[in-house]
Amino acid sequence: LELGGSLITNKSKPFTERPETIKRLCQEIHQARQEQKNLELIVGHGGGSYPHVPAREFRTAEGVVDNQSVKGIAEVQDAAARLNRIIVRTLINAGEDAVSIQPSACCFAKNGRIQEFYTDSLERFLNLGMLPVVFGDVALDTKKGCCILSTEVISAYLAEKLGGQKIILCGTTDGVLDKKGEVVLKITPANYAQVKKHLGASDGIDVTGGMLHKVEEVLELAKSGVVSVIINGNKPGLLRRVLLGERVPGTEVSADGRGEKVKLYG
Amino acid sequence: LELGGSLITNKSKPFTERPETIKRLCQEIHQARQEQKNLELIVGHGGGSYPHVPAREFRTAEGVVDNQSVKGIAEVQDAAARLNRIIVRTLINAGEDAVSIQPSACCFAKNGRIQEFYTDSLERFLNLGMLPVVFGDVALDTKKGCCILSTEVISAYLAEKLGGQKIILCGTTDGVLDKKGEVVLKITPANYAQVKKHLGASDGIDVTGGMLHKVEEVLELAKSGVVSVIINGNKPGLLRRVLLGERVPGTEVSADGRGEKVKLYG
């Protein structure tokens, strides 16, 4: 499950989280896990207006580019971890046994892609029934010096490594929107080239590429059978329902296998 | 370098750090690293009145003992990470490129001893000239379910794995004190059995065993040539001087090699 940065923070205002939204989402997660005890879940969250501020200032996504870049790594890691504390604390308050897994301490990258991610601790937390929480973070990079790992890159990596079946992306829109603001109901490897031309842009600061990036990360996984759904986290109850396996309004990203032509617009 | 929990927090008051002390210690670290650019350093800090509160409540050091233990793991991790954010932020403000390395995400233990600690990221941060910060934390344990890893256990493990030469322990006393309150100048494997009888107890809450535990952890390392010094972090300037390699008042824990009889009392 991924909680988008623009959902849990105000992206147009530096270091501003949305406490009420975070609280409600954490409660929905807890409700779903109370109703379905065997729901094995990893939560990931974006950084929004926390790490994106220093990341943009220090051009962290580009790598170690000048003598301020290393300071930038420290600033981005701190900002990402600060937001993570808020999310984990709110999950614990909601009744979840939530634990942080700090990506920058557990992995490194090569040209922006995860090269190695230590997941032994994470898997042991899962086995205890706990709720591991990863997040968009800085990482050291063997090619560029450093990079930004979006929650999507981390989710995709973990889904593949740990055999996840489903990725839920909670954002601030009713799914993937086209330029007219309408929801694209289904995206598949077969229709993506066509869909891409119609996709809209994301609002506010975003150093990790917005909706296009999200879709492309999960589209890769669709090829190996992982189904992703992109839903509106601002609509109360939707997250709980989708966690319980219900079909809810949003965009599904999956493999059609047969090059099936789906209706693009909702 | 290890900053003791009783130095950076008020151990008799839950969740109370000492902002002025933390600030001064961070500035001393930065001054020393400015004066000696090639000073390769890992900072570790204790939890003091942060994680020790839930750790005691949930008996986390004993392992998974009842149906509240898993909740305890989440609470202890959160409390430890909260204090870590304060330390890392203060180091960054002092001018250091400090980064957290969250032990519970990077390692697991067996019967309270570290079984595996992922240090690839930590070593890469060191190579970039950054300042990794570890801390006393909860860890999952293959024997007991969970345990508390003290900063000493982590420091000792890292010193051994990464080839550290020196461990500096900053506490609130002028070194290891005997029952009369006098400083024991030198502890060696040869004189420890005798010294031990005279050691005092530590103040406030401590789930990791206090001074005795600290000494025993570094004494193990002394056998492989690592020298440890235990100094008073409340005496301004002492930390900076010891980081720069000066001899300062305190207790030295090292191997004497020849079973040398040292004067026990200062």
Coordinates of C-alpha atoms in Angstrom, one line a residue:
Chain A
L1 CA 0.0 0.0 0.0
E2 CA 1.3 3.3 -1.0
L3 CA 0.2 6.7 0.4
G4 CA 1.1 9.4 -2.0
G5 CA 3.1 12.4 -0.9
S6 CA 0.4 14.9 -2.2
L7 CA -2.2 13.0 -0.1
I8 CA -0.5 13.1 3.2
T9 CA 1.3 16.5 2.8
N10 CA 0.4 19.9 1.3
K11 CA 2.9 19.9 -1.6
S12 CA 2.6 23.6 -2.1
K13 CA 3.7 24.3 1.5
P14 CA 7.1 23.1 2.7
F15 CA 7.1 20.7 5.7
T16 CA 3.3 20.6 6.1
E17 CA 1.6 17.3 6.7
R18 CA -2.2 16.8 6.7
P19 CA -2.8 15.4 10.2
E20 CA -6.5 14.7 9.7
T21 CA -6.1 12.8 6.4
I22 CA -3.2 10.8 7.8
K23 CA -5.2 9.9 10.9
R24 CA -8.2 8.7 8.8
L25 CA -6.1 6.7 6.5
C26 CA -4.3 5.0 9.4
Q27 CA -7.6 4.2 11.0
E28 CA -8.9 2.7 7.7
I29 CA -5.8 0.5 7.5
H30 CA -6.3 -0.7 11.1
Q31 CA -10.0 -1.3 10.4
A32 CA -9.2 -3.4 7.4
R33 CA -6.6 -5.4 9.3
Q34 CA -9.0 -6.0 12.1
E35 CA -11.7 -7.3 9.7
Q36 CA -9.2 -9.5 7.9
K37 CA -6.6 -10.7 10.3
N38 CA -4.4 -12.4 7.7
L39 CA -3.9 -9.3 5.6
E40 CA -0.1 -9.2 5.1
L41 CA 0.8 -5.6 4.2
I42 CA 3.7 -3.3 3.7
V43 CA 2.9 0.5 3.9
G44 CA 5.0 2.9 1.8
H45 CA 4.6 6.7 1.8
G46 CA 5.8 9.5 -0.3
G47 CA 7.7 12.4 1.0
G48 CA 5.6 15.2 -0.4
S49 CA 6.5 18.7 0.9
Y50 CA 9.0 17.2 3.3
P51 CA 12.1 15.7 1.5
H52 CA 11.0 17.3 -1.9
V53 CA 12.1 20.7 -0.5
P54 CA 15.8 19.9 0.2
A55 CA 15.8 17.4 -2.7
R56 CA 15.0 20.2 -5.1
E57 CA 17.3 22.7 -3.5
F58 CA 20.3 20.3 -3.6
R59 CA 19.3 18.6 -6.8
T60 CA 19.6 15.3 -5.0
A61 CA 17.9 13.3 -7.7
E62 CA 20.6 14.2 -10.2
G63 CA 23.4 12.8 -7.9
V64 CA 26.4 14.3 -6.3
V65 CA 26.8 17.3 -8.5
D66 CA 28.6 19.9 -6.4
N67 CA 30.2 20.4 -3.0
Q68 CA 26.7 20.9 -1.4
S69 CA 25.4 17.6 -2.6
V70 CA 26.5 15.6 0.5
K71 CA 24.9 18.1 2.8
G72 CA 21.8 17.6 0.6
I73 CA 21.8 13.9 1.3
A74 CA 21.8 14.6 5.0
E75 CA 19.0 17.1 4.7
V76 CA 16.8 14.9 2.5
Q77 CA 17.3 11.9 4.7
D78 CA 16.3 13.9 7.8
A79 CA 13.2 15.4 6.1
A80 CA 12.0 12.0 4.9
A81 CA 12.5 10.4 8.3
R82 CA 10.7 13.2 10.1
L83 CA 7.6 12.6 8.0
N84 CA 8.0 8.9 8.5
R85 CA 7.9 9.4 12.3
I86 CA 4.6 11.2 11.9
I87 CA 3.1 8.4 9.8
V88 CA 4.4 5.5 12.0
R89 CA 3.3 7.3 15.2
T90 CA -0.2 7.8 13.8
L91 CA -0.4 4.1 12.7
I92 CA 0.6 3.1 16.2
N93 CA -2.0 5.4 17.7
A94 CA -4.6 3.8 15.4
G95 CA -3.8 0.4 16.9
E96 CA -1.2 -0.9 14.4
D97 CA 2.1 -2.4 15.4
A98 CA 3.9 -0.3 12.9
V99 CA 7.7 -0.2 12.4
S100 CA 9.9 2.0 10.2
I101 CA 12.2 0.4 7.7
Q102 CA 14.5 3.3 6.6
P103 CA 15.4 2.7 3.0
S104 CA 18.6 4.8 3.0
A105 CA 20.0 2.6 5.7
C106 CA 19.0 -0.7 4.1
C107 CA 19.8 -0.2 0.4
F108 CA 21.9 1.4 -2.3
A109 CA 21.1 2.1 -5.9
K110 CA 22.8 2.1 -9.3
N111 CA 21.6 4.9 -11.6
G112 CA 18.4 5.5 -9.6
R113 CA 17.4 1.8 -9.5
I114 CA 17.7 -0.3 -6.3
Q115 CA 20.8 -2.5 -6.6
E116 CA 20.5 -4.2 -3.2
F117 CA 17.9 -3.9 -0.4
Y118 CA 18.4 -5.6 2.9
T119 CA 15.0 -7.1 3.7
D120 CA 15.8 -9.7 6.4
S121 CA 14.6 -7.4 9.2
L122 CA 11.5 -6.3 7.2
E123 CA 10.5 -9.9 6.5
R124 CA 10.9 -10.8 10.2
F125 CA 8.7 -7.9 11.2
L126 CA 6.1 -9.2 8.7
N127 CA 6.3 -12.7 10.1
L128 CA 5.5 -11.3 13.5
G129 CA 2.3 -9.8 12.1
M130 CA 3.7 -6.3 12.3
L131 CA 3.3 -3.5 9.8
P132 CA 6.5 -2.4 8.1
V133 CA 6.5 1.2 6.8
V134 CA 8.9 2.2 4.0
F135 CA 9.1 5.6 2.4
G136 CA 10.5 7.7 -0.4
D137 CA 14.1 8.4 0.6
V138 CA 17.6 9.4 -0.6
A139 CA 19.9 6.5 -1.4
L140 CA 23.6 6.3 -2.2
D141 CA 24.1 5.4 -5.9
T142 CA 27.1 3.6 -7.3
K143 CA 26.8 5.6 -10.6
K144 CA 25.6 9.1 -9.6
G145 CA 26.7 9.3 -6.0
C146 CA 23.2 9.6 -4.7
C147 CA 19.6 9.5 -5.9
I148 CA 16.0 9.7 -4.8
L149 CA 14.1 6.5 -4.4
S150 CA 10.4 7.1 -4.8
T151 CA 8.0 4.9 -2.9
E152 CA 6.9 3.5 -6.3
V153 CA 10.5 2.2 -7.0
I154 CA 10.7 0.8 -3.5
S155 CA 7.2 -0.8 -3.7
A156 CA 7.9 -2.3 -7.1
Y157 CA 11.2 -3.7 -5.9
L158 CA 9.7 -5.2 -2.7
A159 CA 6.6 -6.6 -4.5
E160 CA 9.0 -8.4 -6.9
K161 CA 11.5 -9.6 -4.2
L162 CA 8.9 -10.6 -1.7
G163 CA 6.2 -11.9 -4.1
G164 CA 3.6 -9.3 -3.5
Q165 CA 0.3 -9.7 -5.3
K166 CA -1.2 -6.3 -5.3
I167 CA -0.1 -2.7 -5.1
I168 CA -2.6 -0.1 -3.9
L169 CA -1.7 3.5 -4.7
C170 CA -3.6 6.1 -2.8
G171 CA -3.5 9.6 -4.4
T172 CA -5.6 12.7 -4.5
T173 CA -7.5 12.0 -7.7
D174 CA -10.0 9.3 -8.6
G175 CA -7.3 7.4 -10.4
V176 CA -5.2 8.2 -13.4
L177 CA -6.7 11.2 -15.2
D178 CA -6.5 12.1 -18.8
K179 CA -6.1 15.7 -19.9
K180 CA -9.8 16.3 -19.7
G181 CA -9.8 15.2 -16.1
E182 CA -11.5 11.9 -16.7
V183 CA -10.5 8.6 -15.1
V184 CA -8.6 6.1 -17.2
L185 CA -10.2 2.8 -16.0
K186 CA -7.6 0.4 -17.0
I187 CA -4.0 0.6 -18.1
T188 CA -2.3 -2.4 -19.6
P189 CA 1.1 -2.9 -21.3
A190 CA -0.9 -3.2 -24.5
N191 CA -2.7 0.2 -24.3
Y192 CA -0.2 2.2 -22.4
A193 CA 1.5 3.9 -25.4
Q194 CA -1.9 5.2 -26.4
V195 CA -3.0 6.2 -22.8
K196 CA 0.3 8.0 -22.2
K197 CA -0.4 10.7 -24.8
H198 CA -3.6 11.6 -22.8
L199 CA -2.2 11.7 -19.3
G200 CA -2.3 14.9 -17.2
A201 CA 0.6 16.4 -15.1
S202 CA 0.9 16.2 -11.3
D203 CA 0.5 19.3 -9.1
G204 CA 3.0 20.9 -6.7
I205 CA 6.6 20.0 -6.2
D206 CA 7.6 16.5 -7.3
V207 CA 11.2 15.4 -7.7
T208 CA 10.2 11.8 -8.5
G209 CA 8.1 12.3 -11.7
G210 CA 4.5 12.3 -10.6
M211 CA 1.7 10.1 -12.0
L212 CA 3.6 9.1 -15.2
H213 CA 6.4 7.7 -13.0
K214 CA 3.9 5.8 -10.8
V215 CA 2.2 4.2 -13.7
E216 CA 5.4 3.2 -15.4
E217 CA 6.7 1.6 -12.2
V218 CA 3.7 -0.6 -11.6
L219 CA 3.2 -1.3 -15.3
E220 CA 6.5 -3.1 -15.3
L221 CA 5.2 -5.3 -12.5
A222 CA 1.9 -5.9 -14.3
K223 CA 3.9 -8.0 -16.8
S224 CA 4.7 -10.4 -14.0
G225 CA 1.1 -10.6 -12.8
V226 CA 1.0 -7.9 -10.0
V227 CA -2.2 -6.0 -10.1
S228 CA -2.2 -2.3 -9.1
V229 CA -5.0 -0.1 -8.3
I230 CA -4.8 3.7 -8.1
I231 CA -7.5 5.2 -5.9
N232 CA -8.5 8.5 -4.3
G233 CA -7.3 8.5 -0.7
N234 CA -9.3 11.6 0.0
K235 CA -12.6 9.7 -0.3
P236 CA -13.3 8.2 3.1
G237 CA -13.7 4.5 3.2
L238 CA -12.2 3.7 -0.2
L239 CA -8.9 2.6 1.2
R240 CA -10.5 0.3 3.8
R241 CA -12.7 -1.3 1.1
V242 CA -9.9 -1.8 -1.4
L243 CA -7.8 -3.4 1.3
L244 CA -10.6 -5.8 2.0
G245 CA -10.5 -6.8 -1.7
E246 CA -13.6 -4.9 -2.8
R247 CA -13.7 -3.4 -6.3
V248 CA -13.7 0.4 -5.9
P249 CA -13.7 3.3 -8.4
G250 CA -10.2 4.0 -9.7
T251 CA -7.6 2.9 -12.3
E252 CA -6.4 -0.6 -12.5
V253 CA -3.0 -1.3 -14.0
S254 CA -2.7 -5.0 -15.0
A255 CA -1.6 -7.3 -17.7
D256 CA -4.4 -8.2 -20.1
G257 CA -2.4 -11.1 -21.5
R258 CA -4.3 -11.2 -24.7
G259 CA -3.7 -7.6 -25.9
E260 CA -7.3 -7.0 -25.0
K261 CA -8.6 -3.6 -26.0
V262 CA -10.1 -1.9 -23.0
K263 CA -12.3 1.2 -22.9
L264 CA -9.9 4.0 -22.0
Y265 CA -12.2 6.6 -20.6
G266 CA -14.6 6.2 -17.7
Chain B
L1 CA 31.9 7.6 19.6
E2 CA 29.0 6.8 22.0
L3 CA 26.9 9.4 23.7
G4 CA 25.3 7.8 26.7
G5 CA 21.6 7.9 27.3
S6 CA 21.9 9.5 30.7
L7 CA 24.1 12.3 29.2
I8 CA 21.6 13.3 26.4
T9 CA 18.4 12.7 28.3
N10 CA 17.1 13.1 31.8
K11 CA 16.7 9.5 32.7
S12 CA 14.4 10.2 35.6
K13 CA 11.9 12.0 33.4
P14 CA 10.2 10.1 30.5
F15 CA 10.9 11.5 27.0
T16 CA 13.0 14.4 28.1
E17 CA 16.2 15.2 26.2
R18 CA 18.8 17.7 27.3
P19 CA 18.9 20.1 24.3
E20 CA 21.8 22.3 25.6
T21 CA 24.1 19.3 26.2
I22 CA 23.2 17.7 22.9
K23 CA 23.9 21.0 21.1
R24 CA 27.3 21.4 22.8
L25 CA 28.4 17.8 22.1
C26 CA 27.4 18.1 18.5
Q27 CA 29.4 21.3 18.2
E28 CA 32.4 19.6 19.7
I29 CA 32.2 16.8 17.3
H30 CA 32.0 19.3 14.4
Q31 CA 34.9 21.3 15.7
A32 CA 37.1 18.2 16.0
R33 CA 36.2 17.1 12.5
Q34 CA 37.0 20.6 11.2
E35 CA 40.4 20.5 12.9
Q36 CA 41.1 17.0 11.7
K37 CA 39.5 16.4 8.3
N38 CA 40.4 12.7 8.0
L39 CA 38.7 11.8 11.3
E40 CA 36.5 8.8 10.3
L41 CA 33.8 8.5 12.9
I42 CA 30.6 6.7 13.7
V43 CA 28.3 8.2 16.3
G44 CA 26.1 6.1 18.5
H45 CA 23.8 7.3 21.1
G46 CA 21.8 5.6 23.9
G47 CA 18.1 5.9 24.3
G48 CA 17.9 7.2 27.9
S49 CA 14.5 8.2 29.0
Y50 CA 13.1 7.7 25.4
P51 CA 13.0 4.0 24.6
H52 CA 13.7 2.8 28.1
V53 CA 10.2 3.9 29.1
P54 CA 8.3 1.5 26.8
A55 CA 11.1 -1.0 26.9
R56 CA 10.5 -1.4 30.7
E57 CA 6.8 -1.3 30.4
F58 CA 6.7 -4.1 27.8
R59 CA 9.7 -6.0 29.1
T60 CA 11.2 -5.8 25.6
A61 CA 14.7 -6.9 26.7
E62 CA 13.2 -10.2 27.9
G63 CA 11.8 -11.0 24.4
V64 CA 8.3 -11.7 23.2
V65 CA 6.8 -12.6 26.6
D66 CA 3.1 -11.9 26.2
N67 CA 0.4 -10.6 23.8
Q68 CA 1.6 -7.0 24.3
S69 CA 5.2 -7.6 23.4
V70 CA 4.7 -6.9 19.7
K71 CA 3.1 -3.6 20.5
G72 CA 6.1 -3.0 22.7
I73 CA 8.5 -3.5 19.8
A74 CA 6.6 -0.8 17.8
E75 CA 6.6 1.6 20.8
V76 CA 10.3 1.1 21.6
Q77 CA 11.3 1.5 17.9
D78 CA 9.3 4.7 17.7
A79 CA 10.7 6.2 20.9
A80 CA 14.3 5.3 19.9
A81 CA 13.9 6.8 16.4
R82 CA 12.3 10.0 17.9
L83 CA 15.4 10.7 20.0
N84 CA 17.6 9.8 17.0
R85 CA 15.9 12.5 14.9
I86 CA 16.8 15.1 17.6
I87 CA 20.4 14.0 17.7
V88 CA 20.8 13.9 13.9
R89 CA 19.1 17.2 13.4
T90 CA 21.3 18.8 16.0
L91 CA 24.4 17.4 14.3
I92 CA 23.2 18.7 10.9
N93 CA 22.6 22.1 12.5
A94 CA 26.1 22.0 13.9
G95 CA 27.5 21.6 10.4
E96 CA 27.8 17.8 10.2
D97 CA 26.5 15.8 7.2
A98 CA 24.9 13.3 9.6
V99 CA 22.8 10.4 8.6
S100 CA 20.7 7.9 10.6
I101 CA 21.4 4.2 10.4
Q102 CA 18.4 2.6 12.0
P103 CA 19.6 -0.6 13.7
S104 CA 16.2 -2.4 13.9
A105 CA 15.8 -2.1 10.1
C106 CA 19.4 -3.3 9.4
C107 CA 20.0 -6.2 11.8
F108 CA 18.6 -9.0 13.8
A109 CA 19.9 -10.7 16.9
K110 CA 20.2 -14.1 18.5
N111 CA 19.8 -14.1 22.3
G112 CA 20.6 -10.4 22.5
R113 CA 23.7 -10.6 20.4
I114 CA 23.8 -9.2 16.9
Q115 CA 23.6 -12.0 14.4
E116 CA 23.7 -10.0 11.2
F117 CA 24.0 -6.2 10.6
Y118 CA 23.7 -4.8 7.1
T119 CA 26.5 -2.2 6.9
D120 CA 26.8 -1.6 3.1
S121 CA 24.9 1.6 3.3
L122 CA 26.7 2.7 6.4
E123 CA 30.1 2.1 4.9
R124 CA 29.1 4.0 1.7
F125 CA 28.1 7.0 3.9
L126 CA 31.4 6.8 5.6
N127 CA 33.3 6.7 2.3
L128 CA 31.5 9.9 1.3
G129 CA 32.9 11.6 4.4
M130 CA 29.4 11.6 6.1
L131 CA 28.7 10.9 9.7
P132 CA 26.6 7.8 10.3
V133 CA 24.6 7.8 13.5
V134 CA 23.5 4.5 15.1
F135 CA 21.5 4.2 18.3
G136 CA 20.3 1.9 21.0
D137 CA 17.2 0.2 19.5
V138 CA 14.9 -2.8 19.6
A139 CA 15.8 -5.7 17.3
L140 CA 14.1 -8.9 16.4
D141 CA 15.7 -12.0 17.9
T142 CA 15.8 -15.5 16.5
K143 CA 15.8 -17.0 20.1
K144 CA 13.7 -14.6 22.2
G145 CA 11.5 -12.9 19.6
C146 CA 12.9 -9.5 20.3
C147 CA 15.6 -7.8 22.4
I148 CA 17.2 -4.5 23.1
L149 CA 20.5 -3.7 21.5
S150 CA 22.4 -1.2 23.5
T151 CA 24.7 1.3 21.8
E152 CA 27.6 -0.6 23.3
V153 CA 26.6 -3.9 21.7
I154 CA 26.2 -2.1 18.4
S155 CA 29.5 -0.1 18.8
A156 CA 31.4 -3.2 19.7
Y157 CA 30.0 -5.1 16.7
L158 CA 30.7 -2.3 14.3
A159 CA 34.2 -1.7 15.7
E160 CA 35.0 -5.4 15.1
K161 CA 33.4 -5.7 11.7
L162 CA 34.7 -2.4 10.3
G163 CA 38.1 -2.4 12.0
G164 CA 37.6 0.5 14.4
Q165 CA 40.6 1.5 16.5
K166 CA 39.0 3.4 19.3
I167 CA 35.8 3.7 21.1
I168 CA 34.9 6.8 23.1
L169 CA 32.2 6.5 25.6
C170 CA 30.7 9.8 26.9
G171 CA 28.8 9.5 30.1
T172 CA 27.9 11.7 33.1
T173 CA 30.8 10.7 35.4
D174 CA 34.5 11.3 35.1
G175 CA 35.0 7.7 34.0
V176 CA 34.2 4.4 35.7
L177 CA 33.7 5.0 39.4
D178 CA 34.3 2.7 42.3
K179 CA 31.9 2.6 45.2
K180 CA 33.7 5.5 46.9
G181 CA 33.1 7.6 43.7
E182 CA 36.7 7.6 42.6
V183 CA 37.7 7.1 39.0
V184 CA 39.3 3.8 38.0
L185 CA 42.0 4.9 35.7
K186 CA 42.6 1.8 33.7
I187 CA 40.7 -1.4 33.2
T188 CA 42.3 -4.4 31.5
P189 CA 41.3 -8.0 31.0
A190 CA 43.9 -8.8 33.7
N191 CA 42.6 -6.5 36.4
Y192 CA 38.9 -6.6 35.6
A193 CA 37.8 -9.3 38.0
Q194 CA 39.3 -7.2 40.8
V195 CA 37.9 -3.9 39.6
K196 CA 34.4 -5.3 39.1
K197 CA 34.0 -5.8 42.9
H198 CA 34.4 -2.1 43.4
L199 CA 32.2 -0.7 40.6
G200 CA 29.2 1.5 41.5
A201 CA 25.6 1.3 40.1
S202 CA 24.1 3.5 37.4
D203 CA 21.4 6.1 38.1
G204 CA 17.9 6.2 36.7
I205 CA 16.1 3.8 34.3
D206 CA 18.4 1.5 32.4
V207 CA 17.2 -1.6 30.6
T208 CA 20.6 -2.3 29.1
G209 CA 22.7 -2.8 32.2
G210 CA 24.5 0.4 33.0
M211 CA 28.2 0.9 33.4
L212 CA 29.0 -2.7 34.1
H213 CA 27.5 -3.6 30.7
K214 CA 29.5 -0.9 29.0
V215 CA 32.8 -2.0 30.4
E216 CA 32.2 -5.6 29.6
E217 CA 31.3 -4.9 26.0
V218 CA 34.5 -2.9 25.4
L219 CA 36.6 -5.1 27.4
E220 CA 35.9 -7.9 25.0
L221 CA 37.2 -5.6 22.2
A222 CA 40.3 -4.7 24.2
K223 CA 41.5 -8.2 23.7
S224 CA 41.6 -7.6 19.9
G225 CA 43.5 -4.3 20.4
V226 CA 40.6 -1.7 20.4
V227 CA 41.2 1.0 23.0
S228 CA 38.2 2.5 24.8
V229 CA 38.1 5.6 26.8
I230 CA 35.2 6.5 29.1
I231 CA 34.9 10.3 29.7
N232 CA 32.6 12.8 31.2
G233 CA 30.5 14.4 28.5
N234 CA 29.3 17.1 30.8
K235 CA 32.7 18.7 31.0
P236 CA 32.9 21.1 28.0
G237 CA 35.8 20.6 25.6
L238 CA 36.7 17.1 26.8
L239 CA 34.9 15.3 23.9
R240 CA 36.6 17.6 21.3
R241 CA 40.0 17.0 22.8
V242 CA 39.6 13.2 23.0
L243 CA 38.4 13.1 19.4
L244 CA 41.6 15.0 18.4
G245 CA 43.6 12.2 20.1
E246 CA 44.6 14.1 23.3
R247 CA 44.9 12.3 26.6
V248 CA 42.1 13.5 28.9
P249 CA 40.9 12.5 32.3
G250 CA 38.8 9.3 32.3
T251 CA 39.0 5.6 32.3
E252 CA 40.9 3.7 29.7
V253 CA 39.9 0.1 28.8
S254 CA 42.6 -1.7 27.0
A255 CA 44.7 -4.8 26.8
D256 CA 47.9 -4.7 28.8
G257 CA 49.2 -7.7 27.1
R258 CA 51.6 -8.6 29.8
G259 CA 49.2 -8.9 32.7
E260 CA 50.6 -5.6 33.9
K261 CA 49.3 -4.5 37.3
V262 CA 47.9 -1.0 37.0
K263 CA 47.0 1.4 39.8
L264 CA 43.3 1.0 40.3
Y265 CA 42.4 4.2 41.9
G266 CA 43.1 7.8 40.7

